[in-house]
Tab-separated table of C-alpha atoms and ligand atoms in Angstrom:
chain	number	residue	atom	x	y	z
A	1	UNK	CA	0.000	0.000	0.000
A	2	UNK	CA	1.159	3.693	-0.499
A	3	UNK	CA	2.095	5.485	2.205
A	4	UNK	CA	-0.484	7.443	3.086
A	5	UNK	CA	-3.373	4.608	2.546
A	6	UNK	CA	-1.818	3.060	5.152
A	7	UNK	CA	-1.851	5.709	7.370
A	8	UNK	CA	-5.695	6.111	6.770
A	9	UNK	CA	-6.323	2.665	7.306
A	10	UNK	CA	-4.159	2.528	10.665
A	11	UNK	CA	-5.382	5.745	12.438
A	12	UNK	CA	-9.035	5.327	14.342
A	13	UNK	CA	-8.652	8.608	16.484
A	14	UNK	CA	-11.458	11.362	15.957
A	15	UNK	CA	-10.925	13.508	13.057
A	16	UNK	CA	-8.956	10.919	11.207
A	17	UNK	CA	-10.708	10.057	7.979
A	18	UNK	CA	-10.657	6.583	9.047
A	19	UNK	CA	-11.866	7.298	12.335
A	20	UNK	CA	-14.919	9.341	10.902
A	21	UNK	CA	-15.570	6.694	9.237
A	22	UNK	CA	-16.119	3.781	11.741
A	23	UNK	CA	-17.799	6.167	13.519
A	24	UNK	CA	-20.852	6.082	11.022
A	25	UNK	CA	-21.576	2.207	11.615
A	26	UNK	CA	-22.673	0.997	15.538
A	27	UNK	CA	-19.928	-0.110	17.098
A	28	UNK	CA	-19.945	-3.326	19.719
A	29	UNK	CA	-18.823	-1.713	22.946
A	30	UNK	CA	-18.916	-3.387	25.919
A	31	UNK	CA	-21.018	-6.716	26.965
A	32	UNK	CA	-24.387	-6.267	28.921
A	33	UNK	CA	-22.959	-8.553	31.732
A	34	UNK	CA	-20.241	-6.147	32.562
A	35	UNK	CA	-23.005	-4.092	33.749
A	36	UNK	CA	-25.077	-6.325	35.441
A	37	UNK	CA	-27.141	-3.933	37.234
A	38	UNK	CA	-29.337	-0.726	37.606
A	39	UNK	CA	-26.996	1.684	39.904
A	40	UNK	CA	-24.129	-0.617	39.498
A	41	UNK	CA	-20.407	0.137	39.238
A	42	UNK	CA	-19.422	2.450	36.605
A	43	UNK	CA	-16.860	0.691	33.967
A	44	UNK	CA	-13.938	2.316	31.743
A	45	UNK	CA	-14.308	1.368	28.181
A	46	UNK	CA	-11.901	2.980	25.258
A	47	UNK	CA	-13.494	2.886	22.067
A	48	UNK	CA	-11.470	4.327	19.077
A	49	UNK	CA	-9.112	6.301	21.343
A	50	UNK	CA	-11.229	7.642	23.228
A	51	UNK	CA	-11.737	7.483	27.258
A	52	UNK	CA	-15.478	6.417	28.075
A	53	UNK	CA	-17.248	5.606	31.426
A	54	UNK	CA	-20.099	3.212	31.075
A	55	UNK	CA	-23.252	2.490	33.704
A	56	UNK	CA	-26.449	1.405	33.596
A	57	UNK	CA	-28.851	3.994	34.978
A	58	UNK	CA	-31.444	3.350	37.594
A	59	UNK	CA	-34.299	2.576	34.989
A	60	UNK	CA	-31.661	0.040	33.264
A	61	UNK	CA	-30.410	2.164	30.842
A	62	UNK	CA	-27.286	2.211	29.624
A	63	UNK	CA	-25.258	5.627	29.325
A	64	UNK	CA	-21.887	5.807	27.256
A	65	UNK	CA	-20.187	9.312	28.569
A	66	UNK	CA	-16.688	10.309	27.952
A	67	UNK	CA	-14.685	10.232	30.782
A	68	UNK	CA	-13.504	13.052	31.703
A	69	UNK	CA	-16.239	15.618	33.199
A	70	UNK	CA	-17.218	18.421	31.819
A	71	UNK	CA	-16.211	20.721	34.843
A	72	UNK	CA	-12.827	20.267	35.850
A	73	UNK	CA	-11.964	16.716	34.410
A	74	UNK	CA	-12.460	14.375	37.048
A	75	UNK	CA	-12.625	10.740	35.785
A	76	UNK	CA	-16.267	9.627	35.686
A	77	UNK	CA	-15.171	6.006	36.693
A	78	UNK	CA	-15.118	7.893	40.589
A	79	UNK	CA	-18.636	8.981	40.179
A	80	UNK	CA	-21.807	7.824	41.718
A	81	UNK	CA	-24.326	5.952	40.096
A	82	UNK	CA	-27.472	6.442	41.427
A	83	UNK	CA	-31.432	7.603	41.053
A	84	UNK	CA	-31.075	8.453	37.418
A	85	UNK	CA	-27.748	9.705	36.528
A	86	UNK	CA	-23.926	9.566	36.619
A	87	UNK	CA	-22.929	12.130	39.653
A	88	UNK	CA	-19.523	13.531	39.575
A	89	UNK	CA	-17.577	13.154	42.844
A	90	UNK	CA	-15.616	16.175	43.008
A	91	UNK	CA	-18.264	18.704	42.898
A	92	UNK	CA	-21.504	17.102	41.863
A	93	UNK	CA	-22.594	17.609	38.415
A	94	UNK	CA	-24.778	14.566	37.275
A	95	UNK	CA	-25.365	13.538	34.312
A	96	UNK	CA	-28.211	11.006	32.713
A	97	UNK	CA	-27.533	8.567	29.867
A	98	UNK	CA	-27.723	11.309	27.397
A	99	UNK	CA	-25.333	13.729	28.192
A	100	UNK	CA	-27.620	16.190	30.177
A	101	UNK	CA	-26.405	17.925	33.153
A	102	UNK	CA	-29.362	17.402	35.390
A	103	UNK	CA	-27.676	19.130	38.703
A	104	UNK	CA	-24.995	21.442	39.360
A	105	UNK	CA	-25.441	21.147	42.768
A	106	UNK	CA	-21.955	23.671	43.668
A	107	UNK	CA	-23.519	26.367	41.403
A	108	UNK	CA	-25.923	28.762	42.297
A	109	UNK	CA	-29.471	27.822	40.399
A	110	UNK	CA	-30.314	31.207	39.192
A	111	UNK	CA	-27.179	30.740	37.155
A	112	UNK	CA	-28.478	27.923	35.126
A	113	UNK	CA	-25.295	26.883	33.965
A	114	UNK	CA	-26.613	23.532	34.073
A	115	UNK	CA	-28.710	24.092	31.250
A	116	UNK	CA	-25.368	25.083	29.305
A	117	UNK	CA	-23.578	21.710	29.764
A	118	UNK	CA	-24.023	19.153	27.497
A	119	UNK	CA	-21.783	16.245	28.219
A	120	UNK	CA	-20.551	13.910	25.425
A	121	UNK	CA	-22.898	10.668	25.345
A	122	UNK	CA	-22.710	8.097	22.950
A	123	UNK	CA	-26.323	6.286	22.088
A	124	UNK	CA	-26.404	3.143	22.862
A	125	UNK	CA	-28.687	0.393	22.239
A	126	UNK	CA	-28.492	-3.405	23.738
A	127	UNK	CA	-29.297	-6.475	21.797
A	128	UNK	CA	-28.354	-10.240	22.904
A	129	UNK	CA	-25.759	-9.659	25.494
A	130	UNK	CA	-23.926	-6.799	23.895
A	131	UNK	CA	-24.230	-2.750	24.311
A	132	UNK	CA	-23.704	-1.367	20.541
A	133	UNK	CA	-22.683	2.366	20.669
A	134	UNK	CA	-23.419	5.071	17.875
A	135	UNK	CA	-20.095	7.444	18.028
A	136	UNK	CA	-21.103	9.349	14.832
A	137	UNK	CA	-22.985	12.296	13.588
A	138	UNK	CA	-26.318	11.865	15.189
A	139	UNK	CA	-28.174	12.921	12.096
A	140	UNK	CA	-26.559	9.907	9.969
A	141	UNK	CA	-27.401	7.468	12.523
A	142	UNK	CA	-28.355	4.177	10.805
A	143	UNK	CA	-30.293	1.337	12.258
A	144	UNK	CA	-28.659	-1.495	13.801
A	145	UNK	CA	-27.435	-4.080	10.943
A	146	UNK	CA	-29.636	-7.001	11.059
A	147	UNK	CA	-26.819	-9.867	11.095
A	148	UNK	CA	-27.994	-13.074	12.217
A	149	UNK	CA	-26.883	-12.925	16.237
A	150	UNK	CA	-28.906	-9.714	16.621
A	151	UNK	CA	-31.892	-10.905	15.663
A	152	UNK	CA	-32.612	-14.243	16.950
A	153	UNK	CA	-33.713	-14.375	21.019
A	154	UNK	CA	-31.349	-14.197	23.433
A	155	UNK	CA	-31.705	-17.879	23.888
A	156	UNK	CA	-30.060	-18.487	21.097
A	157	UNK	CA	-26.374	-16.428	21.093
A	158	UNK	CA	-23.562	-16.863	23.272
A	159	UNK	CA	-20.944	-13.752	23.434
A	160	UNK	CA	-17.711	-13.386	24.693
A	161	UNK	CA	-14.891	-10.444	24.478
A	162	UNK	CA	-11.414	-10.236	24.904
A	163	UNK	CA	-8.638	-8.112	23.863
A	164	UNK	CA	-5.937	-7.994	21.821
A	165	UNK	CA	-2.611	-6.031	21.480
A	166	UNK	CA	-3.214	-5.129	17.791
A	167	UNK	CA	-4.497	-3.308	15.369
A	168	UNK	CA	-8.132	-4.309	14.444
A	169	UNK	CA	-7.211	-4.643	10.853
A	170	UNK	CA	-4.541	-6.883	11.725
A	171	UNK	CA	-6.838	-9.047	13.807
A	172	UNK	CA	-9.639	-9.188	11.626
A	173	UNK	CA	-7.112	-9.991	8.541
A	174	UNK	CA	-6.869	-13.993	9.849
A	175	UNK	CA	-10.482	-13.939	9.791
A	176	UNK	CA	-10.795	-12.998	6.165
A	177	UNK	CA	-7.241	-15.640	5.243
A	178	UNK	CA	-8.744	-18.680	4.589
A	179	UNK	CA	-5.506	-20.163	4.018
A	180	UNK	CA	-3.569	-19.944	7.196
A	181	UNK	CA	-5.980	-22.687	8.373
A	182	UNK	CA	-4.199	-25.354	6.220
A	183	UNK	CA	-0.796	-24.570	8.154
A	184	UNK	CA	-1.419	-22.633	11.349
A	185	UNK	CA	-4.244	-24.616	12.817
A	186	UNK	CA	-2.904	-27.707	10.369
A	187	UNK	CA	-2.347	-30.131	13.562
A	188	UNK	CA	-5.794	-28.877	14.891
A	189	UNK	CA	-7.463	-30.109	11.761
A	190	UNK	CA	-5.284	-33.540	11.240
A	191	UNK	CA	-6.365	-34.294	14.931
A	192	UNK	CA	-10.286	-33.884	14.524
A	193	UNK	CA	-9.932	-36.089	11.135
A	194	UNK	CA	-8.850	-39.107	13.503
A	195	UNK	CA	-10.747	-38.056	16.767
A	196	UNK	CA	-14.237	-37.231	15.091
A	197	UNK	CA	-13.905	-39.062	11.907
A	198	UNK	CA	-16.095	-36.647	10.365
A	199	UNK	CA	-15.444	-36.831	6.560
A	200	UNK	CA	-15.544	-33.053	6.195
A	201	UNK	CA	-12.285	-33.177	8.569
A	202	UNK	CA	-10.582	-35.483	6.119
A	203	UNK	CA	-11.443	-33.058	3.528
A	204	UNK	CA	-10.046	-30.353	5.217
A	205	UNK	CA	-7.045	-32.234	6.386
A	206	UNK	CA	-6.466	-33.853	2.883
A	207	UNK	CA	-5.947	-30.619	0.939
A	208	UNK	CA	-4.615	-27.475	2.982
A	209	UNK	CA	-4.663	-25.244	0.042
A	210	UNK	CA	-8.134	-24.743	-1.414
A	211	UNK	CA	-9.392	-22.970	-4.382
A	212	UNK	CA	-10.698	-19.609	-3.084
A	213	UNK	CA	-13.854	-17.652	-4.539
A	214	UNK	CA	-14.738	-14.092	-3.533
A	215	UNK	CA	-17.778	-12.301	-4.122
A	216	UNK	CA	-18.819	-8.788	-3.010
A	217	UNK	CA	-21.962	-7.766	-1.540
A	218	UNK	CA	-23.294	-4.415	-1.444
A	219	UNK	CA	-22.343	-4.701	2.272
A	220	UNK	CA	-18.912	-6.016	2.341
A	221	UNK	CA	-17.946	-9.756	0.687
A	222	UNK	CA	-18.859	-13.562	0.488
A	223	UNK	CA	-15.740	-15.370	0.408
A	224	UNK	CA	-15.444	-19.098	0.211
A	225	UNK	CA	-13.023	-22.210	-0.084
A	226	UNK	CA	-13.963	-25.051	-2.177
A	227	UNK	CA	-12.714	-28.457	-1.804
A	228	UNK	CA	-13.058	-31.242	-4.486
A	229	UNK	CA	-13.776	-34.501	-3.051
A	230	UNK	CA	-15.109	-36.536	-5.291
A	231	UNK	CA	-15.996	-36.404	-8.745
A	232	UNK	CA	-19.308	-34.976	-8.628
A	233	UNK	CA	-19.268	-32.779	-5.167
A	234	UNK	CA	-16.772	-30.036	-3.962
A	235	UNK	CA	-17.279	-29.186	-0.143
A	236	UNK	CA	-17.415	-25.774	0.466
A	237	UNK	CA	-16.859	-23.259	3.054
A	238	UNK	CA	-18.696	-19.934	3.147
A	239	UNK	CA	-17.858	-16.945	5.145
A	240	UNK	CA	-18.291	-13.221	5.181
A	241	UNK	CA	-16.734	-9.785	5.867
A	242	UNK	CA	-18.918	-6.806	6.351
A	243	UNK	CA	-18.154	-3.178	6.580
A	244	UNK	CA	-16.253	-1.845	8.468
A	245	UNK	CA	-15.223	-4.915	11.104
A	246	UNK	CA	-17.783	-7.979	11.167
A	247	UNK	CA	-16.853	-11.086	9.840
A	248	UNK	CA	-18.592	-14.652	10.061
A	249	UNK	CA	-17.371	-18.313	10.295
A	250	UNK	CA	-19.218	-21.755	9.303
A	251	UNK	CA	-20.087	-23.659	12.525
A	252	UNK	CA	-18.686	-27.399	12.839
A	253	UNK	CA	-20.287	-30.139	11.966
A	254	UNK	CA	-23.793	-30.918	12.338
A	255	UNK	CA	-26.669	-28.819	13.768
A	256	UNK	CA	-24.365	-26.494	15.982
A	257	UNK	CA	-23.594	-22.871	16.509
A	258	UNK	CA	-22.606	-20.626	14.016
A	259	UNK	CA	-19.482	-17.621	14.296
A	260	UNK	CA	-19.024	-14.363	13.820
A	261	UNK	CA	-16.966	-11.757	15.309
A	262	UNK	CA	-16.564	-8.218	15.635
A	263	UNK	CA	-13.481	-6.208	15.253
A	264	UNK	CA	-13.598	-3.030	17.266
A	265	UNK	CA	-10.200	-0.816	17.371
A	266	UNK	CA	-9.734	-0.208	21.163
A	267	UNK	CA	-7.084	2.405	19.991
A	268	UNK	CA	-4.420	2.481	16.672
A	269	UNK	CA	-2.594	-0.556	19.066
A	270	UNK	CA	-5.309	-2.617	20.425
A	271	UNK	CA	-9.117	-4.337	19.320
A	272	UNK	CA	-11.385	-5.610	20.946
A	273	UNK	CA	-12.494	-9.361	19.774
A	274	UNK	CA	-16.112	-9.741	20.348
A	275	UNK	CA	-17.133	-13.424	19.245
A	276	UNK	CA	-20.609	-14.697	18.899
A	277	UNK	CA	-21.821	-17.909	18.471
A	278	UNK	CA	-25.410	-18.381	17.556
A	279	UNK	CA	-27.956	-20.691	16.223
A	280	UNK	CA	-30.786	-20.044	13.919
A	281	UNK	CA	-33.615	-22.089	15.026
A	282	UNK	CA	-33.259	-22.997	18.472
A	283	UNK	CA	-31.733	-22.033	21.868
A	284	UNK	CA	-28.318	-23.016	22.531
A	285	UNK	CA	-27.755	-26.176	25.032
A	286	UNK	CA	-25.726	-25.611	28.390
A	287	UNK	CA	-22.820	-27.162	27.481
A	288	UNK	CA	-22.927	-24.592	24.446
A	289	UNK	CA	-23.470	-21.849	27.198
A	290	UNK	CA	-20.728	-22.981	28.997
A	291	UNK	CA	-18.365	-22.088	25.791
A	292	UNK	CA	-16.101	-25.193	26.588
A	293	UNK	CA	-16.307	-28.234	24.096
A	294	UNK	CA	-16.364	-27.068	20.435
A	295	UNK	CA	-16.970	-23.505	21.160
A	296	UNK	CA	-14.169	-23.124	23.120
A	297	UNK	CA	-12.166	-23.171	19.474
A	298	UNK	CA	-13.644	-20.163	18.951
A	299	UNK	CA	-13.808	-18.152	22.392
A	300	UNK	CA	-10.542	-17.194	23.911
A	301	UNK	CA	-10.259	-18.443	27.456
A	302	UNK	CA	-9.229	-14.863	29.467
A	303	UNK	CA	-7.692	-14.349	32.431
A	304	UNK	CA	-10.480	-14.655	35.655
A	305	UNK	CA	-11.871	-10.841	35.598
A	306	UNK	CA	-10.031	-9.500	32.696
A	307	UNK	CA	-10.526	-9.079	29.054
A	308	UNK	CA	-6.603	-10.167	28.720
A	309	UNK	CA	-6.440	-13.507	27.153
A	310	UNK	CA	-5.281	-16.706	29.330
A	311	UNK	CA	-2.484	-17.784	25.954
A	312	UNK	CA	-0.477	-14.153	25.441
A	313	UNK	CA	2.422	-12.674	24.804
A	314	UNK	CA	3.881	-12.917	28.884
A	315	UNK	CA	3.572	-16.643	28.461
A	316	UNK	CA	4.316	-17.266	24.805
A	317	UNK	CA	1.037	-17.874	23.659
A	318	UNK	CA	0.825	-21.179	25.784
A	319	UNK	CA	-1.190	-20.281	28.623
A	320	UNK	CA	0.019	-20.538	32.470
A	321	UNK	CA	0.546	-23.999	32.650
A	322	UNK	CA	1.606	-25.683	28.984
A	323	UNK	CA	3.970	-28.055	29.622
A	324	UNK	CA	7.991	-27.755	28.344
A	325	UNK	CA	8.175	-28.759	24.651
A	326	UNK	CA	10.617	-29.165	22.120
A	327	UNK	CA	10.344	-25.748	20.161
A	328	UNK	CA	7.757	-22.590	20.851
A	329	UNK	CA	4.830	-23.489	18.467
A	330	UNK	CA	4.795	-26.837	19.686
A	331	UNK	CA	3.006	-25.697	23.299
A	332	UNK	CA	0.222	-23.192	21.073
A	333	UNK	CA	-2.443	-26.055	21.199
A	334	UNK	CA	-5.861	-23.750	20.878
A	335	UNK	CA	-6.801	-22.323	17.684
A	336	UNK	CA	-7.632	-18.934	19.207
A	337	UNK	CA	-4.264	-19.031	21.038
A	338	UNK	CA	-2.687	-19.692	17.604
A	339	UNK	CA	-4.138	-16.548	15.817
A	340	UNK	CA	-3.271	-14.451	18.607
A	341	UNK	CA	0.054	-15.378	18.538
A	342	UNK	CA	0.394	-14.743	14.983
A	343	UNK	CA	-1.331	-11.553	15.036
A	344	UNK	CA	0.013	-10.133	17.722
A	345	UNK	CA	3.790	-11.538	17.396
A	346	UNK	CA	3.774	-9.307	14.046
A	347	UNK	CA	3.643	-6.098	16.419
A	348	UNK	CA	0.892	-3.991	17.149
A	349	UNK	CA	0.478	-2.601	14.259
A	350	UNK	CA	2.895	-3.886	11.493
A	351	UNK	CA	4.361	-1.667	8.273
A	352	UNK	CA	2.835	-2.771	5.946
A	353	UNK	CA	5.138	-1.360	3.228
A	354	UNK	CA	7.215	-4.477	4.167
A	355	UNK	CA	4.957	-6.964	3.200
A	356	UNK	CA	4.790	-9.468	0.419
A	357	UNK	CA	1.665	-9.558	-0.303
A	358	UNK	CA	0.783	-13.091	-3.150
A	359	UNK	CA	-2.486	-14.444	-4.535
A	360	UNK	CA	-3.474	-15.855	-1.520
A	361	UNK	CA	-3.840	-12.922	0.090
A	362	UNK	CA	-5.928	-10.787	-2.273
A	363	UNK	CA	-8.991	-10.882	-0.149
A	364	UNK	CA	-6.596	-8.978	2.675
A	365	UNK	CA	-5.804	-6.682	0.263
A	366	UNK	CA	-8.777	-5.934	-1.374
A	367	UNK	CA	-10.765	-5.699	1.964
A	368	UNK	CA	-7.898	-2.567	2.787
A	369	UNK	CA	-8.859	-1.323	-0.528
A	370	UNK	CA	-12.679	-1.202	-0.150
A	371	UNK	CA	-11.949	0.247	3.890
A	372	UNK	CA	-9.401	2.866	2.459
A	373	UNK	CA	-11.468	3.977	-0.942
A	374	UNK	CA	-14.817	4.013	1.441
A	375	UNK	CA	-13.470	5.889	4.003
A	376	UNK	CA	-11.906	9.115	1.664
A	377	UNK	CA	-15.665	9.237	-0.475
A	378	UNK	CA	-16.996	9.554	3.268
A	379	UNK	CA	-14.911	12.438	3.839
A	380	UNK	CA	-15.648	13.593	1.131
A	381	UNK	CA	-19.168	13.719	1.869
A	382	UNK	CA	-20.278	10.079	0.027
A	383	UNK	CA	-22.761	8.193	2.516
A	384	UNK	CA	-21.298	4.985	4.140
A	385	UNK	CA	-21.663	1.272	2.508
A	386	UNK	CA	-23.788	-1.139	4.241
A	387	UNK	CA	-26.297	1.211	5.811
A	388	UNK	CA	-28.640	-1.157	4.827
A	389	UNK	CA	-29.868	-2.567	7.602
A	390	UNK	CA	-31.124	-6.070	5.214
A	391	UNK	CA	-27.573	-5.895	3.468
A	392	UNK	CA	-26.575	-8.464	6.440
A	393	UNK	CA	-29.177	-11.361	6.836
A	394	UNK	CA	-26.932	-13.697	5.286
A	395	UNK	CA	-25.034	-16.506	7.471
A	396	UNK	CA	-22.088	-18.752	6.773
A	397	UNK	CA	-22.258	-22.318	5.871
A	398	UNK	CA	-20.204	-25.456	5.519
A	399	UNK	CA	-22.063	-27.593	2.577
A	400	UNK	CA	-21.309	-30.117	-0.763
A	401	UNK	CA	-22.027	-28.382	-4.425
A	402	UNK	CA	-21.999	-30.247	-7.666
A	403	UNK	CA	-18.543	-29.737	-8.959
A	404	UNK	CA	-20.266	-28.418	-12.257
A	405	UNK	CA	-21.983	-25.860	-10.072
A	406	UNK	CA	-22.834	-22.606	-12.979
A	407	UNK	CA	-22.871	-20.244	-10.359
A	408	UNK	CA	-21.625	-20.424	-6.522
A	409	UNK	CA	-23.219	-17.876	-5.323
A	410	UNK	CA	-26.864	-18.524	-6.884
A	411	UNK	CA	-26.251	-21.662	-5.314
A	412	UNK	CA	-26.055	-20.415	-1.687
A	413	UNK	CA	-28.109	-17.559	-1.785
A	414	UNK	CA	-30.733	-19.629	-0.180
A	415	UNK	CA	-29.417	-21.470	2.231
A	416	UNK	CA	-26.780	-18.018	3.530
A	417	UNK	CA	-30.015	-15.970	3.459
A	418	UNK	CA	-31.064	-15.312	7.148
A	419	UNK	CA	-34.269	-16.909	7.241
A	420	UNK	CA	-34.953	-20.038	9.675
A	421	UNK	CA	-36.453	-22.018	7.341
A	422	UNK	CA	-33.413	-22.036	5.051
A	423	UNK	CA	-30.827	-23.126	7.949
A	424	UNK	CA	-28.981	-26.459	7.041
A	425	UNK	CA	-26.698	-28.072	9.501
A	426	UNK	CA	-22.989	-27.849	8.480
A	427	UNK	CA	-21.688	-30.721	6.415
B	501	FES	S1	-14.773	17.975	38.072
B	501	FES	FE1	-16.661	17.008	38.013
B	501	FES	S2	-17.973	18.286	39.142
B	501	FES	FE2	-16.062	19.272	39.203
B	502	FE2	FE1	-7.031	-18.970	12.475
């Protein structure tokens, strides 16, 4: 990439072109269970670079206020949360979940300074387990995309977020590199073809270097990986990337969960990982809830408290208690410990002017493209892809296709569309 595209695409901060940009889409924030109650603790959430204070009114509402108040700067974090509003503990002011200064209680009240303060509040709407913030103009503010895991019940989605000492781009890229999966999580996949002695895992195991198909959407891309296995079929695997950070992944085999996860810059160093697993048509089991057995490929394990993962960089990527082993990759046993450590071992936000970028990685490159070319028409006034709500009802798949297939995606656009009557189990 030129120089300066990659300083768009690496800068999140506001007034950064880039920045503006994420700004126009709802952004996951925080999860509902870190505020598990009206009048509860206040918690510190950085979104984008910037210093917010979360809390959840008493009515249950949840108010997204930056930090720092609007008086003298005192960290919100200190203030107290009670009947109605966020109260500053230095000299008083309170604010409710929108910003308003509703007491100014070291002032006198013929003043009415109070009416003059506006604080900054971010909207904020919650849907199945996660607080989504708005952190754009609040005349451009779309509606909530309709993916999948935000608009089945609650029942049915299991969230988790952790954190990760990298860029988001860099995060999100090994979601949208199918073929890492041959090598990086090769053992992983060689493993579940003799343990599970699902075919599909022979498949996979059999040939670590797919053919690759990519297709965009007026919303962001299908992308898929097809697999010949016989002469009639190919087994395919079909994911997505949406603007600006949401990405889904097939579910295993049979009638489980699905994946997707959300890529949220924390700052131009650090993401959030928010990862959702859902199912279409029914509520998930409690050993799904519990996010161990085949989930537990797909949610890091953190530290107890913390949104630090349990494999990092302080232990190599094997977690606290991997035993001794011959060389360092040989201890990184967990798929999401093995993209962490290749993400994050690259530095926290790599040059990309030193890359060496081949034909496996076009859909890494071309995703920077679409980010980088959307984000200068914003600024220079074009509206935003994907504000269309519908643009993401669609839903990943594992599934066979006749090898003669005309087109791939006519093919799925049934079965990826978000209905419940078109879910298949994955092959
Ligand atoms: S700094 Fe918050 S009320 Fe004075
Ligand atoms: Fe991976």
């Amino acid at each position: 990439m030129i120089d300066d595209d990659n300083k768009l695409l690496s800068q999140t901060g506001p007034g950064t072109p880039m920045g503006e940009f994420l700004r126009r889409y709802w952004t996951a924030a925080l999860l509902s269970s870190e505020l598990p109650e009206p009048d509860g603790a206040p918690v510190r959430v950085r979104l984008l670079g910037e210093d917010l204070i979360a809390f959840r009114d008493s009515d249950g509402r949840v108010g997204l206020l930056e930090e720092h108040c609007s008086h003298r700067g005192a960290s919100l974090y200190f203030g107290k949360n009670a009947e109605g509003g966020l109260r500053c503990w230095y000299h008083g002011w309170k604010y409710d979940v929108a910003g308003n200064c509703v007491d100014m209680p070291n002032e006198p009240p013929q003043t009415r300074f109070c009416d003059k303060v506006k604080h900054v509040a971010y909207p904020c709407i919650e849907r199945n387990g996660v607080v989504w913030a708005y952190m754009g103009p609040r005349d451009r503010m779309p509606a909530l995309p309709e993916l999948e895991w935000l608009t089945v019940p609650s029942s049915h989605v299991y969230v988790t977020k952790c954190i990760r000492e990298c860029h988001w781009t860099q995060g999100m890229e090994g979601d949208l590199d199918s073929i890492h999966v041959g090598f990086l999580h090769q053992d992983i996949f060689k493993n579940r073809a003799t343990a599970l002695n699902h075919e599909s895992a022979k498949w996979l195991a059999a040939n670590l270097t797919p053919e690759e198909e990519i297709a965009e959407t007026p919303a962001g891309c299908v992308h898929a990986t097809r697999r010949d296995i016989d002469p009639q079929n190919s087994y395919w695997k079909i994911s997505h990337w949406f603007f600006p950070g949401l990405t889904t992944i097939p579910g295993f085999v049979g009638d489980g969960p699905l994946g997707g996860h959300a890529w949220v810059p924390v700052d131009d160093n650090h993401c959030w990982v928010f990862a959702f697993s859902w199912h279409p048509t029914r509520p998930l089991t409690a050993a799904e809830l519990s996010g161990k057995g085949a989930l537990a490929a797909f949610h890091a394990e953190t530290m107890p408290g913390s949104p630090v993962t349990a494999c990092n960089r302080s232990n190599d990527y094997a977690g606290p208690n991997a035993p001794a082993a011959a060389q360092p990759w040989m201890r990184i046993t967990n798929v999401q410990a093995q993209d962490i450590a290749m993400t994050e071992s690259m530095g926290t936000l790599y040059d990309r002017s030193k890359e060496r970028l081949g034909h496996s990685d076009r859909l890494v490159a071309r995703t920077r493209r679409r980010l980088v070319a959307a984000a200068k028409a914003v600024r220079d006034g074009a509206e935003p892809p994907g504000m269309n709500p519908k643009d993401y009802r669609q839903r990943p798949i594992s599934m066979l296709l006749p090898r003669n297939v005309e087109s791939w995606t006519d093919a799925i656009a049934e079965v990826t569309d978000t209905r419940p009557e078109t879910f298949r189990a994955s092959v």
